[in-house]
XYZ file of C-alpha atoms in Angstrom:
746
model
C 34.444 -6.901 8.940
C 32.265 -7.202 12.042
C 30.350 -4.809 14.206
C 27.042 -4.292 15.936
C 24.021 -5.427 13.962
C 22.100 -2.472 12.536
C 18.319 -2.289 12.523
C 17.223 -1.439 8.990
C 13.729 -0.622 7.760
C 13.344 -1.057 4.011
C 10.242 0.513 2.472
C 9.170 -0.743 -0.949
C 9.372 -4.453 -1.698
C 9.472 -4.460 -5.472
C 12.428 -5.801 -7.431
C 15.009 -3.280 -6.175
C 13.719 -3.453 -2.606
C 13.792 -7.243 -2.569
C 17.362 -7.401 -3.938
C 18.656 -4.883 -1.422
C 16.808 -6.611 1.426
C 18.646 -9.760 0.381
C 21.975 -7.905 0.223
C 21.451 -6.301 3.633
C 20.527 -9.583 5.293
C 23.371 -11.473 3.558
C 25.831 -9.078 5.155
C 25.146 -10.431 8.630
C 25.367 -6.824 9.807
C 21.714 -5.849 9.454
C 18.411 -6.941 10.935
C 15.950 -6.192 8.137
C 12.325 -5.159 8.537
C 10.722 -4.835 5.102
C 7.457 -3.096 4.266
C 5.642 -4.852 1.435
C 2.373 -3.293 0.392
C 0.647 -4.793 -2.648
C 2.593 -8.084 -2.400
C 2.481 -8.473 1.394
C 0.175 -11.506 1.519
C 2.031 -13.579 -1.065
C 5.464 -12.781 0.397
C 4.205 -13.572 3.897
C 2.801 -16.913 2.749
C 5.422 -18.045 0.234
C 8.450 -15.822 0.672
C 10.368 -14.219 -2.183
C 11.876 -16.282 -4.990
C 15.082 -14.916 -6.524
C 16.429 -15.781 -9.958
C 19.756 -13.985 -9.811
C 22.846 -14.544 -11.910
C 24.849 -12.951 -9.097
C 23.263 -14.273 -5.889
C 21.836 -17.520 -7.219
C 18.366 -19.043 -7.243
C 16.781 -18.717 -3.809
C 13.246 -19.880 -3.021
C 11.041 -18.773 -0.143
C 13.411 -16.103 1.153
C 12.118 -13.723 3.821
C 13.508 -10.681 5.613
C 13.810 -10.799 9.392
C 10.415 -9.126 9.700
C 7.723 -8.350 7.146
C 5.142 -5.601 7.641
C 2.212 -4.534 5.492
C 2.596 -0.828 6.246
C 5.019 1.728 7.614
C 2.561 2.206 10.495
C 2.991 -1.440 11.493
C 6.767 -1.056 11.369
C 6.840 2.159 13.423
C 7.077 0.329 16.744
C 10.841 0.580 17.205
C 13.881 2.616 16.276
C 15.976 2.039 13.159
C 19.555 2.911 12.362
C 18.689 3.203 8.680
C 15.461 3.669 6.763
C 16.057 2.586 3.166
C 13.475 3.781 0.633
C 13.214 1.847 -2.633
C 9.758 2.959 -3.754
C 9.592 4.810 -7.037
C 9.618 8.575 -6.555
C 6.293 9.765 -7.978
C 5.553 12.896 -5.923
C 2.569 13.883 -8.049
C 0.863 10.709 -6.753
C 2.346 10.373 -3.272
C 5.368 12.041 -1.716
C 8.085 10.090 0.058
C 7.315 12.046 3.234
C 3.699 10.846 3.025
C 4.787 7.229 2.637
C 7.051 7.625 5.677
C 4.562 9.729 7.669
C 4.378 7.407 10.729
C 8.165 7.773 11.152
C 7.971 11.548 10.812
C 5.363 12.109 13.508
C 6.154 14.027 16.667
C 5.103 11.008 18.734
C 7.516 8.613 16.992
C 10.398 11.056 17.212
C 9.750 11.728 20.884
C 10.156 8.005 21.594
C 13.036 7.062 19.296
C 16.358 8.534 18.152
C 16.591 9.862 14.578
C 17.382 7.477 11.737
C 19.608 7.909 8.721
C 17.463 7.860 5.575
C 18.836 6.198 2.438
C 17.004 6.952 -0.820
C 17.537 4.297 -3.500
C 15.393 6.227 -5.962
C 15.759 7.407 -9.533
C 15.464 11.059 -10.427
C 16.511 14.513 -9.297
C 15.603 16.389 -6.107
C 13.879 13.305 -4.704
C 15.284 14.249 -1.297
C 13.678 17.690 -0.967
C 10.280 16.905 0.542
C 11.748 14.384 3.020
C 14.394 16.901 4.079
C 11.735 19.548 4.678
C 9.575 17.127 6.677
C 12.547 16.196 8.872
C 13.472 19.850 9.388
C 9.979 20.552 10.717
C 10.699 18.103 13.545
C 13.635 20.340 14.493
C 15.360 17.446 16.238
C 18.709 17.600 14.464
C 20.181 18.135 11.021
C 18.511 15.530 8.768
C 20.796 12.663 7.787
C 19.936 11.696 4.218
C 22.109 9.496 2.027
C 21.205 9.874 -1.620
C 22.252 7.421 -4.293
C 22.762 6.683 -7.943
C 21.871 3.068 -8.598
C 22.688 0.748 -11.486
C 20.950 -2.613 -11.403
C 19.292 -4.993 -13.840
C 16.252 -6.394 -12.080
C 12.537 -6.847 -12.664
C 9.616 -8.225 -10.673
C 8.444 -11.143 -12.790
C 5.460 -11.846 -10.511
C 4.591 -10.312 -7.104
C 7.120 -12.585 -5.362
C 9.528 -13.621 -8.134
C 12.537 -11.364 -8.777
C 14.770 -11.643 -11.827
C 18.251 -10.150 -11.425
C 21.284 -10.186 -13.668
C 24.904 -10.277 -12.520
C 25.212 -6.610 -11.657
C 24.317 -4.083 -8.972
C 26.276 -0.957 -8.149
C 25.356 2.002 -6.000
C 27.089 5.333 -5.499
C 26.445 6.878 -2.088
C 26.626 10.529 -1.142
C 25.344 12.957 1.470
C 22.372 15.106 0.516
C 23.241 18.744 1.193
C 20.200 20.966 0.815
C 20.801 23.679 -1.802
C 24.509 22.825 -2.109
C 25.923 21.337 -5.329
C 29.458 22.716 -5.064
C 30.895 21.200 -1.868
C 33.109 18.402 -3.153
C 34.689 17.071 0.026
C 33.005 14.934 2.655
C 33.496 16.018 6.233
C 34.824 13.439 8.664
C 31.309 12.886 10.024
C 29.868 12.524 6.510
C 32.602 10.084 5.484
C 31.952 7.963 8.560
C 28.201 7.931 7.926
C 28.659 6.874 4.303
C 31.325 4.291 5.072
C 29.259 2.650 7.820
C 26.320 2.054 5.508
C 28.560 1.211 2.563
C 30.298 -1.460 4.628
C 26.969 -3.202 5.252
C 26.114 -3.265 1.531
C 29.610 -4.377 0.605
C 29.516 -7.199 3.146
C 26.287 -8.355 1.495
C 27.937 -8.526 -1.922
C 26.992 -5.229 -3.538
C 29.445 -2.892 -5.242
C 29.566 0.551 -3.640
C 31.332 3.812 -4.396
C 31.373 6.778 -2.036
C 31.009 10.157 -3.703
C 31.977 13.525 -2.212
C 29.147 15.248 -4.153
C 26.221 13.063 -5.164
C 24.043 15.495 -7.126
C 26.295 15.601 -10.192
C 26.423 11.802 -10.143
C 22.631 11.608 -10.015
C 22.432 14.181 -12.801
C 24.782 12.061 -14.936
C 22.729 8.945 -14.168
C 19.610 10.857 -15.180
C 21.093 11.307 -18.681
C 20.243 7.711 -19.489
C 16.724 7.902 -18.110
C 15.877 11.158 -19.887
C 17.180 10.012 -23.256
C 16.650 6.258 -23.327
C 13.926 5.401 -20.790
C 11.744 8.183 -22.155
C 12.339 7.181 -25.796
C 11.566 3.531 -25.087
C 8.408 4.451 -23.185
C 7.108 6.757 -25.910
C 7.758 4.283 -28.728
C 6.895 1.128 -26.802
C 10.103 -0.533 -28.025
C 13.039 -1.729 -25.968
C 16.469 -0.396 -26.922
C 17.670 -3.289 -29.109
C 15.169 -1.868 -31.631
C 17.662 0.931 -32.350
C 20.954 -0.892 -31.730
C 20.746 -4.637 -32.458
C 21.422 -6.063 -35.908
C 19.043 -8.667 -37.352
C 19.884 -12.331 -36.642
C 22.388 -13.672 -39.174
C 21.853 -17.285 -38.161
C 18.489 -18.916 -38.838
C 18.818 -20.959 -35.650
C 18.958 -17.781 -33.548
C 15.784 -15.750 -33.164
C 15.186 -12.574 -31.212
C 13.188 -9.371 -31.355
C 13.282 -6.426 -31.639
C 16.154 -5.501 -33.937
C 17.020 -2.827 -36.495
C 15.170 -3.688 -39.691
C 17.109 -2.895 -42.881
C 14.279 -0.650 -44.042
C 14.554 1.574 -40.955
C 18.317 1.423 -40.355
C 18.994 4.596 -42.337
C 16.182 6.465 -40.574
C 17.512 5.449 -37.152
C 21.018 6.522 -38.125
C 19.891 9.844 -39.611
C 17.176 10.860 -37.161
C 16.862 8.714 -34.018
C 20.462 8.659 -32.794
C 21.036 12.378 -33.578
C 17.834 13.234 -31.681
C 19.066 11.274 -28.650
C 22.446 12.984 -28.938
C 20.696 16.369 -28.987
C 18.814 15.498 -25.781
C 22.054 14.578 -24.030
C 23.755 17.776 -25.214
C 20.912 19.839 -23.737
C 21.553 18.127 -20.401
C 25.272 18.960 -20.567
C 24.414 22.617 -21.201
C 22.151 22.623 -18.146
C 24.875 20.968 -16.074
C 27.257 23.792 -16.922
C 24.679 26.328 -15.753
C 24.387 24.403 -12.491
C 28.111 24.909 -11.903
C 29.562 21.520 -12.793
C 32.845 21.785 -14.731
C 33.884 19.855 -17.842
C 36.159 17.522 -15.870
C 36.091 13.798 -15.079
C 34.890 14.530 -11.541
C 32.428 17.172 -12.732
C 30.236 16.700 -15.798
C 32.481 15.808 -18.746
C 31.277 16.601 -22.268
C 32.372 13.100 -23.231
C 29.381 11.813 -21.268
C 27.195 12.345 -24.349
C 29.035 9.852 -26.548
C 29.922 7.460 -23.729
C 26.244 7.203 -22.727
C 25.267 6.344 -26.302
C 28.110 3.872 -26.824
C 27.692 2.113 -23.481
C 23.984 1.726 -24.185
C 24.728 0.415 -27.666
C 27.150 -2.214 -26.314
C 24.634 -3.416 -23.756
C 21.707 -3.660 -26.162
C 23.259 -4.907 -29.397
C 23.799 -8.398 -27.980
C 21.523 -11.293 -28.983
C 20.772 -12.094 -25.328
C 19.691 -8.560 -24.371
C 16.210 -8.668 -22.799
C 16.361 -5.603 -20.559
C 13.181 -3.528 -20.313
C 13.597 0.006 -18.907
C 11.537 0.262 -15.730
C 9.653 3.302 -17.042
C 8.490 1.322 -20.075
C 7.594 -1.633 -17.852
C 5.487 0.614 -15.602
C 3.759 2.161 -18.611
C 2.933 -1.280 -20.002
C 1.406 -2.251 -16.663
C -0.594 0.960 -16.473
C 1.324 2.090 -13.393
C 2.451 5.681 -12.707
C 5.836 6.545 -14.207
C 8.634 8.702 -12.802
C 8.070 11.528 -15.254
C 8.325 14.380 -12.732
C 11.593 13.444 -11.027
C 13.311 12.352 -14.253
C 12.056 14.970 -16.731
C 10.004 17.520 -14.802
C 12.881 18.431 -12.498
C 15.153 18.981 -15.519
C 12.586 21.399 -16.983
C 12.238 23.304 -13.710
C 16.000 23.569 -13.175
C 16.463 24.711 -16.777
C 13.856 27.464 -16.386
C 15.438 28.580 -13.125
C 18.797 28.993 -14.902
C 17.431 30.280 -18.246
C 18.647 27.254 -20.218
C 16.741 26.146 -23.318
C 15.957 22.407 -23.410
C 13.324 22.065 -26.183
C 13.917 18.350 -26.828
C 13.553 17.474 -23.145
C 10.437 19.656 -22.973
C 8.934 17.674 -25.853
C 9.580 14.375 -24.080
C 8.098 15.791 -20.876
C 5.008 17.085 -22.660
C 4.338 13.742 -24.342
C 4.964 11.637 -21.227
C 2.799 13.963 -19.137
C -0.269 13.287 -21.246
C -3.060 12.215 -18.894
C -3.532 8.538 -18.240
C -6.893 6.854 -18.446
C -9.020 8.035 -15.560
C -11.422 5.514 -14.074
C -15.017 6.511 -13.449
C -15.938 5.512 -9.897
C -19.335 5.683 -8.226
C -19.132 5.500 -4.439
C -22.389 4.731 -2.649
C -22.580 5.528 1.062
C -21.037 8.776 2.248
C -20.568 8.065 5.918
C -17.145 8.010 7.556
C -15.762 5.056 5.573
C -17.228 6.313 2.308
C -15.846 9.804 2.809
C -12.324 8.541 3.613
C -12.270 6.245 0.587
C -13.647 8.996 -1.661
C -10.721 11.116 -0.498
C -8.253 8.285 -1.172
C -9.636 7.685 -4.658
C -9.539 11.342 -5.632
C -6.080 11.882 -4.102
C -4.655 9.172 -6.330
C -5.450 11.088 -9.491
C -6.542 7.897 -11.254
C -10.258 8.135 -10.509
C -13.064 10.601 -11.149
C -15.322 10.164 -8.124
C -19.093 10.478 -8.095
C -20.345 10.074 -4.524
C -23.901 9.362 -3.422
C -24.651 11.052 -0.112
C -28.128 10.429 1.164
C -28.833 11.702 4.674
C -25.908 14.154 4.646
C -26.280 15.423 1.076
C -27.354 18.951 2.058
C -24.495 19.474 4.538
C -21.845 18.136 2.154
C -23.276 20.012 -0.818
C -23.272 23.295 1.112
C -19.977 23.054 3.018
C -18.030 20.048 1.762
C -16.481 17.451 4.065
C -14.129 18.382 6.882
C -11.499 15.728 7.597
C -9.572 15.406 10.837
C -7.186 12.644 9.822
C -3.892 11.665 11.397
C -2.908 10.044 8.107
C -4.192 12.463 5.466
C -4.205 15.669 7.507
C -6.866 18.231 8.356
C -8.799 19.152 5.221
C -11.669 21.620 5.186
C -14.433 21.816 2.603
C -13.331 18.824 0.533
C -15.646 17.581 -2.220
C -15.702 14.639 -4.616
C -15.791 15.359 -8.352
C -19.573 15.009 -8.335
C -22.095 14.701 -5.524
C -25.494 13.060 -6.006
C -28.436 12.634 -3.677
C -29.351 9.150 -4.930
C -28.105 6.276 -7.043
C -30.890 7.094 -9.497
C -29.415 10.581 -9.984
C -25.978 9.035 -10.576
C -27.212 6.393 -13.047
C -26.748 8.683 -16.040
C -23.327 7.431 -17.115
C -21.167 4.297 -17.158
C -18.746 3.510 -14.336
C -15.641 1.373 -14.220
C -16.178 0.693 -10.521
C -19.076 0.978 -8.107
C -17.752 1.099 -4.545
C -20.330 0.310 -1.862
C -19.542 1.560 1.643
C -23.065 1.593 3.080
C -23.619 -0.785 5.987
C -25.010 -4.176 4.986
C -28.392 -4.443 6.721
C -30.371 -6.717 4.382
C -33.334 -7.018 6.747
C -33.883 -3.264 6.196
C -32.683 -2.819 2.616
C -30.486 -5.046 0.482
C -27.441 -3.827 -1.407
C -29.164 -4.833 -4.645
C -32.103 -2.598 -3.744
C -29.786 0.329 -2.998
C -28.086 -0.180 -6.362
C -31.285 -1.031 -8.252
C -31.037 1.864 -10.778
C -27.773 0.286 -11.997
C -29.231 -3.227 -12.151
C -31.987 -2.611 -14.655
C -32.408 -3.738 -18.238
C -32.468 -0.103 -19.338
C -29.124 0.712 -17.675
C -27.581 -2.581 -18.859
C -28.701 -1.864 -22.436
C -27.090 1.580 -22.409
C -23.935 0.940 -20.395
C -21.552 -1.893 -19.608
C -21.817 -3.368 -16.132
C -19.098 -2.096 -13.758
C -16.945 -3.989 -11.310
C -18.606 -3.835 -7.893
C -16.384 -3.337 -4.833
C -18.044 -4.054 -1.487
C -16.342 -2.314 1.447
C -18.807 -3.817 3.911
C -18.594 -5.713 7.186
C -20.121 -9.130 7.584
C -20.554 -12.446 5.818
C -22.638 -13.242 2.757
C -22.943 -9.552 1.856
C -22.235 -10.320 -1.796
C -24.884 -12.975 -2.348
C -28.013 -11.027 -3.229
C -26.069 -8.577 -5.419
C -24.625 -11.564 -7.274
C -28.104 -13.009 -7.875
C -29.468 -9.635 -9.005
C -26.668 -9.243 -11.550
C -27.104 -12.800 -12.796
C -30.805 -12.092 -13.334
C -30.103 -9.316 -15.832
C -31.000 -10.206 -19.435
C -28.172 -11.972 -21.288
C -26.158 -12.293 -18.057
C -26.841 -15.896 -17.086
C -23.618 -17.123 -18.686
C -21.508 -14.191 -17.478
C -19.997 -14.122 -14.005
C -20.575 -10.752 -12.294
C -17.394 -8.934 -11.358
C -17.597 -8.471 -7.590
C -14.597 -7.621 -5.425
C -15.189 -8.015 -1.718
C -12.957 -7.101 1.178
C -11.910 -7.269 4.783
C -11.564 -3.688 5.984
C -9.642 -2.287 8.938
C -10.055 1.432 9.571
C -10.487 3.790 12.522
C -12.975 6.441 11.500
C -16.182 8.016 12.782
C -18.633 10.639 11.573
C -18.561 13.363 14.235
C -21.177 15.388 12.377
C -22.929 14.893 9.023
C -19.918 16.386 7.237
C -17.105 16.040 9.796
C -14.982 12.878 9.608
C -12.516 11.788 12.262
C -9.874 9.331 11.015
C -6.834 7.778 12.672
C -3.513 6.972 11.046
C -4.575 3.683 9.527
C -6.693 2.153 6.784
C -6.169 -1.249 5.215
C -8.290 -3.409 2.953
C -7.688 -7.008 1.940
C -9.407 -7.518 -1.405
C -10.377 -10.655 -3.257
C -12.730 -11.852 -5.972
C -16.137 -13.090 -4.849
C -16.634 -16.657 -6.066
C -20.221 -17.684 -5.510
C -20.513 -20.727 -3.199
C -16.782 -21.407 -3.540
C -14.533 -21.088 -0.487
C -11.962 -23.704 -1.499
C -10.287 -22.109 -4.534
C -7.131 -20.594 -3.081
C -5.423 -19.046 -6.087
C -6.366 -16.204 -8.383
C -6.630 -16.854 -12.094
C -4.711 -14.513 -14.390
C -7.954 -12.678 -15.161
C -8.867 -12.361 -11.476
C -5.401 -11.131 -10.561
C -5.517 -8.493 -13.303
C -8.929 -7.341 -12.046
C -7.645 -7.051 -8.472
C -4.440 -5.274 -9.489
C -6.356 -2.685 -11.492
C -8.596 -2.078 -8.497
C -5.687 -1.912 -6.044
C -3.843 0.621 -8.186
C -6.463 3.362 -7.923
C -6.608 3.027 -4.126
C -2.851 2.715 -3.593
C -2.204 5.792 -5.733
C -4.156 7.786 -3.144
C -2.324 6.327 -0.162
C -4.677 3.455 0.673
C -3.102 0.222 1.848
C -4.373 -2.720 -0.203
C -3.534 -6.408 0.115
C -4.581 -8.729 -2.701
C -5.567 -12.165 -1.402
C -6.320 -15.398 -3.271
C -9.372 -16.361 -1.175
C -11.239 -13.565 0.566
C -13.963 -15.377 2.512
C -11.649 -16.746 5.197
C -10.207 -13.252 5.667
C -13.729 -11.908 6.111
C -14.503 -14.716 8.548
C -11.435 -13.829 10.629
C -12.480 -10.189 10.639
C -16.011 -11.182 11.652
C -14.757 -12.974 14.770
C -13.891 -9.598 16.287
C -17.293 -8.189 15.442
C -19.168 -11.216 16.815
C -17.362 -11.128 20.132
C -16.607 -7.502 20.817
C -19.060 -5.422 18.813
C -21.800 -7.700 20.108
C -20.729 -7.363 23.751
C -20.441 -3.596 23.657
C -23.762 -3.160 21.882
C -25.626 -5.437 24.313
C -24.158 -3.795 27.407
C -23.862 -0.239 26.139
C -20.279 -0.103 27.360
C -17.123 0.255 25.307
C -14.404 -2.366 25.723
C -12.328 -0.603 28.394
C -15.185 -1.598 30.745
C -13.808 -5.135 30.484
C -10.094 -4.492 30.350
C -9.057 -1.150 31.811
C -8.171 -0.909 35.502
C -9.385 2.086 37.509
C -7.212 5.221 37.421
C -4.446 5.047 40.019
C -3.568 8.714 39.694
C -6.148 11.319 40.808
C -4.838 13.583 38.061
C -5.872 11.087 35.369
C -9.581 10.623 34.758
C -11.248 8.242 32.343
C -14.326 6.059 31.997
C -15.356 3.299 31.698
C -13.134 0.916 33.630
C -13.467 -2.291 35.644
C -15.128 -1.400 38.948
C -14.118 -3.616 41.886
C -17.770 -4.554 42.547
C -18.256 -5.467 38.904
C -15.205 -7.673 38.896
C -16.508 -9.611 41.896
C -19.947 -10.113 40.326
C -18.441 -11.364 37.095
C -16.164 -13.754 38.944
C -18.987 -14.999 41.148
C -21.703 -15.556 38.542
C -20.010 -15.880 35.168
C -16.943 -17.970 35.899
C -18.777 -21.074 37.225
C -20.798 -21.286 34.003
C -17.703 -21.564 31.850
C -15.045 -23.018 34.123
C -13.295 -24.870 31.326
C -12.892 -21.640 29.372
C -11.628 -19.902 32.525
C -8.846 -22.491 32.761
C -7.778 -21.626 29.217
C -7.725 -17.947 30.121
C -5.592 -18.679 33.182
C -3.162 -20.591 30.986
C -2.982 -17.584 28.708
C -1.962 -15.546 31.716
C -4.050 -12.545 30.722
C -4.682 -10.174 33.571
C -7.857 -8.183 34.140
C -9.921 -10.359 31.772
C -13.186 -10.506 33.610
C -15.239 -11.698 30.663
C -14.335 -15.309 29.892
C -17.484 -15.623 27.808
C -15.687 -13.504 25.228
C -13.261 -16.342 24.752
C -16.227 -18.695 24.593
C -17.730 -16.812 21.653
C -14.398 -16.630 19.865
C -13.791 -20.349 20.302
C -17.154 -21.265 18.840
C -16.567 -18.961 15.892
C -13.418 -20.948 15.165
C -15.374 -24.206 15.548
C -17.840 -22.914 12.989
C -14.959 -22.124 10.680
C -13.741 -25.730 10.908
C -17.166 -26.709 9.622
C -16.533 -24.438 6.662
C -13.326 -26.285 5.834
C -10.773 -23.651 6.898
C -7.628 -25.468 8.121
C -5.911 -24.996 11.473
C -2.783 -23.303 10.126
C -1.132 -19.989 10.925
C -1.906 -18.488 7.523
C -5.504 -19.749 7.489
C -7.612 -19.903 10.682
C -5.431 -21.109 13.572
C -6.824 -22.346 16.879
C -4.568 -19.772 18.510
C -6.616 -16.945 16.993
C -9.007 -16.486 19.963
C -6.181 -16.021 22.442
C -4.355 -13.724 20.026
C -7.438 -11.549 19.508
C -8.173 -11.434 23.230
C -4.640 -10.417 24.081
C -4.545 -7.774 21.374
C -7.901 -6.304 22.355
C -7.136 -6.364 26.073
C -3.865 -4.524 25.550
C -5.288 -1.857 23.273
C -8.353 -1.211 25.451
C -6.520 -1.125 28.779
C -4.782 2.109 27.786
C -5.851 5.332 29.526
C -6.251 7.169 26.206
C -8.436 4.558 24.503
C -11.720 6.106 23.361
C -12.648 3.787 20.494
C -16.375 3.202 20.026
C -17.271 0.163 17.876
C -19.455 1.262 14.983
C -22.227 -1.169 15.965
C -22.475 0.418 19.411
C -22.366 3.875 17.855
C -25.250 2.964 15.550
C -27.242 1.568 18.476
C -26.635 4.709 20.548
C -27.876 6.831 17.646
C -30.954 4.665 17.135
C -29.833 3.375 13.745
C -30.162 -0.209 12.455
C -27.196 -2.439 13.253
C -25.477 -5.144 11.176
C -26.871 -8.028 13.218
C -27.805 -10.299 10.301
C -24.533 -10.218 8.359
C -22.353 -10.405 11.481
C -24.346 -12.812 13.708
C -27.144 -14.239 11.586
C -24.827 -15.531 8.874
C -22.672 -17.340 11.459
C -25.764 -19.035 12.908
C -27.039 -20.023 9.459
C -23.665 -21.358 8.347
C -23.326 -23.349 11.575
C -26.797 -24.914 11.237
C -26.156 -25.719 7.606
C -23.000 -27.640 8.532
C -24.246 -29.179 11.770
C -21.963 -27.209 14.075
C -23.490 -26.573 17.516
C -23.299 -22.948 18.646
C -24.745 -22.330 22.161
C -27.686 -19.938 22.167
C -27.676 -16.932 24.491
C -23.983 -17.139 25.280
C -23.899 -13.483 26.293
C -26.739 -13.610 28.823
C -24.537 -13.862 31.904
C -22.561 -10.625 31.732
C -22.718 -8.480 34.855
C -21.849 -4.851 34.301
C -22.893 -1.702 36.169
C -26.096 -0.070 34.983
């Protein structure tokens, strides 16, 4: 089969997502963009390694394009958007994950996509359908599925897969479970996508009514996934006989002492659960026929499961149990909760399923988080932490305590929506007030201005012998700009009694976010926030892999942010990421703060339409002055800019500062490679900044300039001073006063 290549966006790059990305690309009929969130960095650097009995062992595989967020991928149209994330609506809805594709702006630019949901559970399509209907562009095209596959993510970029994958495809019809014939248009839609999967090697079946198929598939998850998760045992524990050959060893198996109990109580209980589901299916209108919901499904589900798990080589772990073992959210609502709600709606008694639901819905461990610094960044990350449901947030608001305490925080966020009167779980005026309990994490979002007050001084009530004697020390997470921001906190923690031999747990980050405080309790936020996180290793910038302990620490941290919608990338060595991030601040935050002008003053041409007004922009007289006085001083750099072919760049000294930042980085030992600190970075940053700040609607104000305009201290030491000190320490010459020759209108 051949045909035009389809553009496919796949969201969710776990085991299922990776396998289906591979299948789609193998077909030769799809150009695959994959969104990997928590494993983006490792997949970008090393690719994905497959260990598949069906598709073979493949090392370093990559999709056609890899993105770290749906926002990054929302720059083009897609024929299909395939969702393979777990459906956990109580944590984050599918429509929230896909929000950049569901915006009015995106849908005004691009034609509608067909959405394919490769997700377990019932009614997983509802919130996406409703979000698409709000756009009122056309009838939503949603393909729902029932998926059978044996695959697990062994490590963030290693996928284990057996010899089997099969997917049943059907059209989602809102509120309709009785139409059992596909229209010609529906058949064509299903066949087109099915052909792509089939060409890639997958087994597909097209169903005329998918909801009964998904309900049948849910039998297994309700009865067996839930039982395994509650007991902590995989299914061979109730089906597999003990080894009868001393040379063969495996666990678990049915011990002779419990065999009678399993036969008398466990299997009948599972059978009772399945029978409750059949009763509900009848109430939903599905007949006792092979193409409806046959009563024989009860025994066939048990027997098929027995056959699969009584073999010596059976190692399958239900994904719900695997998630529970990892401390990750489980699909309790879409697998069990929806059954309960449907049963209540149709007056069907399902007491066994209700018991499973009640036990699996028991609250997970909630992390105690203290967030210090309740400006724009602090407020947004407090919101993210609380939204995730995995953290109880105590926030320290200093200058804006009274406003937040009286009225709450008002968010105007393109990503999280407009929220009025929001509050953290607890609000304190000072760290001293908050130092009355232990915390799992202390998140610091205050600006790092050590010449005014150090982070250790801000946190001093937590770094005392008295506090350390009463409570365990938390993990500290520094969401702060600049270099060397961790150092004095590290020394303060090491100075605590009995801490000399213990390494402090400090997670530091590179943070990208568009947010400003419009008023003491009004936060403006764009559609983006991303943090790269890594372990702080004191005076060590050469270790480039996380130990098992470090990786576990970072994963635990990432989970509480990701549950609330935050985008987190775990990296093996954070300092070079922070150095890259600092290059922007050195060049552009510095320029804008010194001149008082935002970056469009360098890059944006004057308005050419009298109906469009904006400021600042490049005045003709300014351009001539810059060319006349600045260019001769840095002629060699000007030649590089000409080679880059960038138009309207009237500030070649910007490139000068970027180039010397990279030179300083060479002194630090960062290699000239694409995934480290490439020499091409200055030109890339310049081009990116010039494009974004030449737009008529650009109104971004760098936070350093904003602080200067408001008469607040700025982060000069951690952004500039640390670069100068590092350069002197390593004998790298950095010209002094390189910004003295800018000519801009007063």
